[in-house]
Amino acid sequence: MRVAEFDREFVLRQAMLAFTQCGYAKTSMQKLTQVTGLHPGSLYAAFSNKKGVFLAAIEQYQTDKNQQFNAFFCNNAPVLPNLRAYLALVVTECLGGDSMKVCLLTKSITEVEGQDSQISKVLSDNLNAYEQAIAFQLNRAITQHEITPNRSAQQLARFFAMGLYGLRTYALTNNNAKDINQLADDLFSVISN
Amino acid sequence: MRVAEFDREFVLRQAMLAFTQCGYAKTSMQKLTQVTGLHPGSLYAAFSNKKGVFLAAIEQYQTDKNQQFNAFFCNNAPVLPNLRAYLALVVTECLGGDSMKVCLLTKSITEVEGQDSQISKVLSDNLNAYEQAIAFQLNRAITQHEITPNRSAQQLARFFAMGLYGLRTYALTNNNAKDINQLADDLFSVISN
DNA sequence: CCTTATCTTGAATGTACACTCAAGATAAGG
DNA sequence: CCTTATCTTGAGTGTACATTCAAGATAAGG
């Protein structure tokens, strides 16, 4: 008996980056062997096929992003400044030149919509969970009287998620820092009023 | 001397639909020959290559969408109700099952970002023109005192465009009619207050 | 140290792709 | 009605792809 040698997290993070940069269709197995350092046989032994690599990479992405998000709210500070700080991170990513400019989940669901319902479901489940995480924080903000909105935390979170998806797409059409920051300010003020 | 037989608009609209459904990478030339009815040689004679077909299809898309948008504002009615009616159309498209659920421009720019700068530029130019068309209408609304916003028409249009991009993406994760309508209402009230 | 189960290797396979091109078809100009 | 430029046809070409698999390597159990 022999144990697998490769570092699963490293492999999936590398795959994650490749899928983010090239998209699902254009990320070839050859490219995945290059960035992961694994040979085709090993990749297929571990993940069955390209779709298996993708789904595993999505899972890793979700884990990483979830941890990143929660890190903004694990202090004892009020919710809203934390949420504003998180929004500032997204703005930084939008304005940066690297692959973090786009969200792997929204990019992928846009690509595979109507082509693979299993992948679509995984992606929408993950994005719904993201919205729920935002709703949880906004609910805390309401409970702590940081905001007294005329909408539910759920509705606010939905609007905020929509805004984030739109912000990332918009930044692809206009990468002007002032404009993106303005949009983020406007989005935040809709939530925090 | 012989004149081309095929109907260019028909061909490009068919190509448009294929690209919208399958994305740029996964729309094969074989599929394009099927949906257009043209043989490979004719397609290559008319548009050089796959990228040529795509760019021509984008141009047709822009023409069609521009016409559709302007049709909402060619009456003498106030701007805001017209804009609200246009937003209702987008909501209908988002909730429908066909390929109009996604915008070819935003879908494509998300896909090819970082892969083909020429295509990216064409797409962002078109999306910027879309934003300008919205800004033009909002400017009229301000001039006619339909709204007295604390932001410029430009800024409002930017936010509205961002919202539309986000709305279409969000609808892929949650196709509940009530939620999408609520988001559209919220988006519109940000603009019209 | 040998067996055996498992992992690694990378060449091989069949398919699908973008694109080409030479032969055939067709209409305008003379 | 013939010439000629242009369009249409669709089989053909080379490449890149996802996937397979048999041979080699390696570690745990006895």
mmCIF file with all atom_site columns, C-alpha atoms in Angstrom, chain A residues 17 19-23 61 65 90 93-108 168-169 171-172, chain B residues 109-111 113-114:
data_model
loop_
_atom_site.group_PDB
_atom_site.id
_atom_site.type_symbol
_atom_site.label_atom_id
_atom_site.label_alt_id
_atom_site.label_comp_id
_atom_site.label_asym_id
_atom_site.label_entity_id
_atom_site.label_seq_id
_atom_site.pdbx_PDB_ins_code
_atom_site.Cartn_x
_atom_site.Cartn_y
_atom_site.Cartn_z
_atom_site.occupancy
_atom_site.B_iso_or_equiv
_atom_site.pdbx_formal_charge
_atom_site.auth_seq_id
_atom_site.auth_comp_id
_atom_site.auth_asym_id
_atom_site.auth_atom_id
_atom_site.pdbx_PDB_model_num
ATOM 1  C CA . LEU A 1 17  ? -6.566  29.773 -10.453 1.00 0.00 ? 17  LEU A CA 1
ATOM 2  C CA . PHE A 1 19  ? -10.240 27.878 -14.035 1.00 0.00 ? 19  PHE A CA 1
ATOM 3  C CA . THR A 1 20  ? -10.573 31.475 -12.892 1.00 0.00 ? 20  THR A CA 1
ATOM 4  C CA . GLN A 1 21  ? -8.181  32.749 -15.547 1.00 0.00 ? 21  GLN A CA 1
ATOM 5  C CA . CYS A 1 22  ? -9.231  30.588 -18.492 1.00 0.00 ? 22  CYS A CA 1
ATOM 6  C CA . GLY A 1 23  ? -12.790 29.550 -17.719 1.00 0.00 ? 23  GLY A CA 1
ATOM 7  C CA . TYR A 1 61  ? -12.724 27.979 -3.441  1.00 0.00 ? 61  TYR A CA 1
ATOM 8  C CA . LYS A 1 65  ? -13.640 32.457 0.412   1.00 0.00 ? 65  LYS A CA 1
ATOM 9  C CA . VAL A 1 90  ? -13.805 43.479 -3.180  1.00 0.00 ? 90  VAL A CA 1
ATOM 10 C CA . GLU A 1 93  ? -9.788  42.923 -6.137  1.00 0.00 ? 93  GLU A CA 1
ATOM 11 C CA . CYS A 1 94  ? -11.881 44.518 -8.903  1.00 0.00 ? 94  CYS A CA 1
ATOM 12 C CA . LEU A 1 95  ? -9.234  47.147 -9.509  1.00 0.00 ? 95  LEU A CA 1
ATOM 13 C CA . GLY A 1 96  ? -6.304  44.736 -9.370  1.00 0.00 ? 96  GLY A CA 1
ATOM 14 C CA . GLY A 1 97  ? -4.900  43.165 -12.497 1.00 0.00 ? 97  GLY A CA 1
ATOM 15 C CA . ASP A 1 98  ? -4.729  39.600 -11.273 1.00 0.00 ? 98  ASP A CA 1
ATOM 16 C CA . SER A 1 99  ? -7.277  36.815 -11.558 1.00 0.00 ? 99  SER A CA 1
ATOM 17 C CA . MET A 1 100 ? -8.997  37.800 -8.293  1.00 0.00 ? 100 MET A CA 1
ATOM 18 C CA . LYS A 1 101 ? -10.722 40.485 -10.369 1.00 0.00 ? 101 LYS A CA 1
ATOM 19 C CA . VAL A 1 102 ? -13.478 37.980 -11.144 1.00 0.00 ? 102 VAL A CA 1
ATOM 20 C CA . CYS A 1 103 ? -15.377 35.605 -8.875  1.00 0.00 ? 103 CYS A CA 1
ATOM 21 C CA . LEU A 1 104 ? -14.949 31.982 -9.921  1.00 0.00 ? 104 LEU A CA 1
ATOM 22 C CA . LEU A 1 105 ? -18.526 31.164 -8.928  1.00 0.00 ? 105 LEU A CA 1
ATOM 23 C CA . THR A 1 106 ? -20.289 33.895 -10.895 1.00 0.00 ? 106 THR A CA 1
ATOM 24 C CA . LYS A 1 107 ? -17.921 33.538 -13.836 1.00 0.00 ? 107 LYS A CA 1
ATOM 25 C CA . SER A 1 108 ? -18.537 29.796 -13.969 1.00 0.00 ? 108 SER A CA 1
ATOM 26 C CA . ARG A 1 168 ? -17.314 42.885 -10.511 1.00 0.00 ? 168 ARG A CA 1
ATOM 27 C CA . THR A 1 169 ? -18.851 42.794 -13.977 1.00 0.00 ? 169 THR A CA 1
ATOM 28 C CA . ALA A 1 171 ? -15.244 46.779 -13.336 1.00 0.00 ? 171 ALA A CA 1
ATOM 29 C CA . LEU A 1 172 ? -14.478 44.755 -16.463 1.00 0.00 ? 172 LEU A CA 1
ATOM 30 C CA . ILE B 1 109 ? -16.543 39.928 -21.520 1.00 0.00 ? 109 ILE B CA 1
ATOM 31 C CA . THR B 1 110 ? -16.533 37.735 -18.428 1.00 0.00 ? 110 THR B CA 1
ATOM 32 C CA . GLU B 1 111 ? -15.424 34.786 -20.532 1.00 0.00 ? 111 GLU B CA 1
ATOM 33 C CA . GLU B 1 113 ? -11.298 38.821 -20.051 1.00 0.00 ? 113 GLU B CA 1
ATOM 34 C CA . GLY B 1 114 ? -7.518  38.412 -20.062 1.00 0.00 ? 114 GLY B CA 1
#
